CSV table of C-alpha atoms in Angstrom, one decimal:
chain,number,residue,atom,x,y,z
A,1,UNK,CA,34.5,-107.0,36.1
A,2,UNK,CA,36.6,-110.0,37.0
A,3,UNK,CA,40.5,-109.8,35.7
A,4,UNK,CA,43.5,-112.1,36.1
A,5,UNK,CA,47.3,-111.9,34.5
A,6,UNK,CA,48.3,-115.8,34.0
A,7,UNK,CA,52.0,-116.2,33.6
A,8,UNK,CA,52.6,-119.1,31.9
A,9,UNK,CA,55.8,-121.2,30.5
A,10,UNK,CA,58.2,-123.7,31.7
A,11,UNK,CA,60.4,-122.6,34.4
A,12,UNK,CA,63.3,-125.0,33.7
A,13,UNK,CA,64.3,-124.2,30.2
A,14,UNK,CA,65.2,-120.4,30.7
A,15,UNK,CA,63.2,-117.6,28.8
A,16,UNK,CA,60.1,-120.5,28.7
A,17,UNK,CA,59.7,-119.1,32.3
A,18,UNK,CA,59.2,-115.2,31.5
A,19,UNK,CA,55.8,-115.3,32.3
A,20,UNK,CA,55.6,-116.9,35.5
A,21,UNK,CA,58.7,-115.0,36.1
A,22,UNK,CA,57.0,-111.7,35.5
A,23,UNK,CA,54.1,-113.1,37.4
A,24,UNK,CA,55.8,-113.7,40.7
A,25,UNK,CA,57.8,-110.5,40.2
A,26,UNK,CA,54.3,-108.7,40.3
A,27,UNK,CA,53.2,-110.5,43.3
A,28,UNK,CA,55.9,-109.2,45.0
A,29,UNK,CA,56.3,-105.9,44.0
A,30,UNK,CA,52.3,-104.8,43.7
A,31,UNK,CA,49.5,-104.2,44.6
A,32,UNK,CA,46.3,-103.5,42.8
A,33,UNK,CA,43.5,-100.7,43.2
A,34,UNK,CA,40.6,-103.5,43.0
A,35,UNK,CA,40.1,-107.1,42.2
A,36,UNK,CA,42.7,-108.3,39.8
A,37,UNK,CA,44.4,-112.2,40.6
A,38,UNK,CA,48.1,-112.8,39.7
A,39,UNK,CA,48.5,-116.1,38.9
A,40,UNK,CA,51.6,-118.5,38.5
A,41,UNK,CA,49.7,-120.6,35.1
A,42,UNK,CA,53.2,-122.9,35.1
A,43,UNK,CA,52.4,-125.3,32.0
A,44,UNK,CA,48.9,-125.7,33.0
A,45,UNK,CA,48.1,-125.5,29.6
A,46,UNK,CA,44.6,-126.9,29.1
A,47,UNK,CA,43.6,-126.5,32.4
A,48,UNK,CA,43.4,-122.9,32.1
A,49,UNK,CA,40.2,-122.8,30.6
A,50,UNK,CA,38.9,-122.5,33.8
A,51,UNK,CA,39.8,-119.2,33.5
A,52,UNK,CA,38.3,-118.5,30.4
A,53,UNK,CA,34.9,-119.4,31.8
A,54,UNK,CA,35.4,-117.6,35.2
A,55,UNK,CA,36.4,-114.0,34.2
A,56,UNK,CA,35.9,-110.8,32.2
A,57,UNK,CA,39.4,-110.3,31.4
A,58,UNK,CA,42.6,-112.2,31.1
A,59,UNK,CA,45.9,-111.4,30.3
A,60,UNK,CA,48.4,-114.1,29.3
A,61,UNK,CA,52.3,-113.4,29.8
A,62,UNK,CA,54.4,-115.8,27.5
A,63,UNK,CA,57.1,-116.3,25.2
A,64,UNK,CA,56.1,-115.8,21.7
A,65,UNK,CA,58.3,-118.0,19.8
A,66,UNK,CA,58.5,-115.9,16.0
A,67,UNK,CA,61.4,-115.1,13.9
A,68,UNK,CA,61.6,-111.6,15.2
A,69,UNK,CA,64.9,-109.8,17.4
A,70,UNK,CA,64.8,-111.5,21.0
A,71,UNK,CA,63.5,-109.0,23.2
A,72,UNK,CA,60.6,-107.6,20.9
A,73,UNK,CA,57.3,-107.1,22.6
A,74,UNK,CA,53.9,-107.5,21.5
A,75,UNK,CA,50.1,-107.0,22.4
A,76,UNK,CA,48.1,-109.7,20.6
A,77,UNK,CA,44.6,-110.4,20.8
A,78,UNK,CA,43.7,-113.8,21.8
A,79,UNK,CA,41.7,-114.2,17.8
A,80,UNK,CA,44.8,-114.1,15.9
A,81,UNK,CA,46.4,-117.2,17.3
A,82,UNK,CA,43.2,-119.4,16.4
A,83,UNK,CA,44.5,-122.4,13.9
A,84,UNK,CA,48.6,-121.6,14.9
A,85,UNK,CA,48.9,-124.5,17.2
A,86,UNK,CA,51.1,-127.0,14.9
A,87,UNK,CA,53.5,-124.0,14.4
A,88,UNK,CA,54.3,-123.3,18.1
A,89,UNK,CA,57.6,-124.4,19.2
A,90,UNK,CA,57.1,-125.5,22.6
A,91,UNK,CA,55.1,-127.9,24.2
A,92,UNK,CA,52.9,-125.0,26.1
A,93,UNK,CA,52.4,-122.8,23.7
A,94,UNK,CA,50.8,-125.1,21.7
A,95,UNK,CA,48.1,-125.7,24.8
A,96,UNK,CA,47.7,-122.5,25.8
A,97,UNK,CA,46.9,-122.3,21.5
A,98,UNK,CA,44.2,-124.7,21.8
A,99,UNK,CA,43.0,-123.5,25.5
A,100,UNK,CA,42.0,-120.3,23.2
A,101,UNK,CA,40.6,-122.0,20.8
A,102,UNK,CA,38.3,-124.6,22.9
A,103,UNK,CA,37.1,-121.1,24.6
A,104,UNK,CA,36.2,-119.9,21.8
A,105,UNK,CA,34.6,-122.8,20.8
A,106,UNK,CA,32.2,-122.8,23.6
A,107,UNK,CA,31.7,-119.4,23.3
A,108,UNK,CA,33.3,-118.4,26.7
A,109,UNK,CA,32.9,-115.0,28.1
A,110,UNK,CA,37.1,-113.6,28.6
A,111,UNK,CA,38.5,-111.0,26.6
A,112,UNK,CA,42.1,-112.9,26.3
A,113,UNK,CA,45.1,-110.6,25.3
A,114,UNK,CA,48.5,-111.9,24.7
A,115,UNK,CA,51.3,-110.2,26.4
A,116,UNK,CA,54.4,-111.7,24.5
A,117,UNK,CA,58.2,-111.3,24.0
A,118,UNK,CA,60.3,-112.8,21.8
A,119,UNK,CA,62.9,-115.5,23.7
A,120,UNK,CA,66.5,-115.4,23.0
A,121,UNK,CA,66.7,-119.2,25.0
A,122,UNK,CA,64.0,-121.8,24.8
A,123,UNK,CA,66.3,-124.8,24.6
A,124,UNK,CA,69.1,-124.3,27.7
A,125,UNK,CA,68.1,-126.1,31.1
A,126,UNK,CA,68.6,-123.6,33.4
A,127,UNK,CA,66.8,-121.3,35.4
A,128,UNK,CA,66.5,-117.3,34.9
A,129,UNK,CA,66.0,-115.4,31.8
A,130,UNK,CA,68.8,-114.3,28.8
A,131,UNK,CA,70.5,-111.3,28.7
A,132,UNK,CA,68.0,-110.0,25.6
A,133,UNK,CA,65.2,-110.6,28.2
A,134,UNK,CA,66.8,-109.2,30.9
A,135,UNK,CA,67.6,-106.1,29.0
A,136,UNK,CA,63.6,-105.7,28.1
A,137,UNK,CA,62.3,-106.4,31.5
A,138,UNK,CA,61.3,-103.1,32.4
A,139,UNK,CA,59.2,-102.5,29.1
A,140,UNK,CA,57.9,-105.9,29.6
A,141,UNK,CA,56.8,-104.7,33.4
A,142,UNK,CA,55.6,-101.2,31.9
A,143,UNK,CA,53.5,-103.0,28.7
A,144,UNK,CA,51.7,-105.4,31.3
A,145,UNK,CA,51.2,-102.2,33.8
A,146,UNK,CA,49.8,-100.5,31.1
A,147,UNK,CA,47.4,-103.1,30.0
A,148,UNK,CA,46.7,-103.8,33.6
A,149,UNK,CA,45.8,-99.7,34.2
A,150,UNK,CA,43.6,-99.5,30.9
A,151,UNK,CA,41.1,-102.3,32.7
A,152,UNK,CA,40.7,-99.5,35.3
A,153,UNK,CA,42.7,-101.0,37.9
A,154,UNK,CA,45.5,-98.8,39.0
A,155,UNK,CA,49.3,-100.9,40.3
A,156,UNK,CA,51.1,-99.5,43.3
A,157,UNK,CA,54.5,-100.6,43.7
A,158,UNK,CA,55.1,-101.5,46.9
A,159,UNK,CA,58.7,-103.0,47.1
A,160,UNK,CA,61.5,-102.8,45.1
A,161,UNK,CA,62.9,-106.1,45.2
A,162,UNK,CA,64.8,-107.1,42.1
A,163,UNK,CA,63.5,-110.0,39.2
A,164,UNK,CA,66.5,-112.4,40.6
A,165,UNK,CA,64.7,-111.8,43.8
A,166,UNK,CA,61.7,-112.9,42.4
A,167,UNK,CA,63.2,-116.1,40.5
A,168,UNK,CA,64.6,-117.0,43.6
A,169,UNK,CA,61.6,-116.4,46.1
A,170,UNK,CA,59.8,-118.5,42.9
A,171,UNK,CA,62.4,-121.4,42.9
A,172,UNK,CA,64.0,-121.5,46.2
A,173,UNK,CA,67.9,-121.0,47.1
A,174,UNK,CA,68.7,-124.2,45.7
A,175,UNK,CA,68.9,-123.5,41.5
């Protein structure tokens, strides 16, 4: 079975870059039992349907942009976002919305779970995450461990290095 975690989201405007955050933060601090890719999906949007096509299993990290406490976690299987696109609020979210649904479309093989927090910032250019966020990292990391471990592959933490660590590894000394 082929798996892959996609981090998506924009970088620049703050809790937009959770995923991709959370993605590099697992590159660093990991690694896996068997063959599972970690992969930085920026704003790719459409252009992850690649992915759709070439594995088993994917798991998206991203903002979900609800009316619900920043911070709040959720598990959501790809299906239930199918038709939502015109009421995402950011540009990606929208594509990664109608990346699912062109998979589906075709009929393309992934299982595609939604591993989603609610932003507190989605509007501030700047780099790094919000207090709400940064306060729910850890269940953020333990929710994408677990639904890494139940595809049978088992996480062993090999560093320690910190999620600033990883943001800055991610964007350089120079934000």
């Amino acid at each position: 079975m082929k798996c892959i975690v996609i981090g998506v989201g924009n970088t620049l405007f703050r809790d937009d870059g959770i995923g991709v955050y959370m993605a590099c933060f697992l590159k660093s601090n990991y690694t896996f039992s068997s063959d599972i890719e970690i992969l930085d999906g920026g704003t790719l949007g459409l252009n992850l349907i690649e992915y759709l096509q070439a594995y088993d299993e994917v798991i998206i990290l991203d903002t979900l942009s609800i009316d619900e406490e920043p911070g709040k976690l959720y598990r959501i299987p790809a299906e239930e976002f199918y038709g939502l696109g015109a009421q995402r609020n950011t540009a990606h979210e929208v594509e990664v919305i109608q990346m699912l649904e062109a998979g589906a479309l075709y009929d393309l093989k992934a299982r595609v779970t939604i591993l989603g927090v609610v932003p507190e910032d989605i509007s501030s250019v700047a780099i790094g995450i919000s207090p709400a966020l940064e306060k729910q990292f850890a269940n953020y990391l333990q929710l994408v461990l677990d639904e890494i471990s139940a595809l049978g592959v088992k996480a062993v933490q090999t560093k320690e290095s910190s999620l600033q660590s990883a943001i800055t590894e991610l964007m350089g000394d120079h934000h």
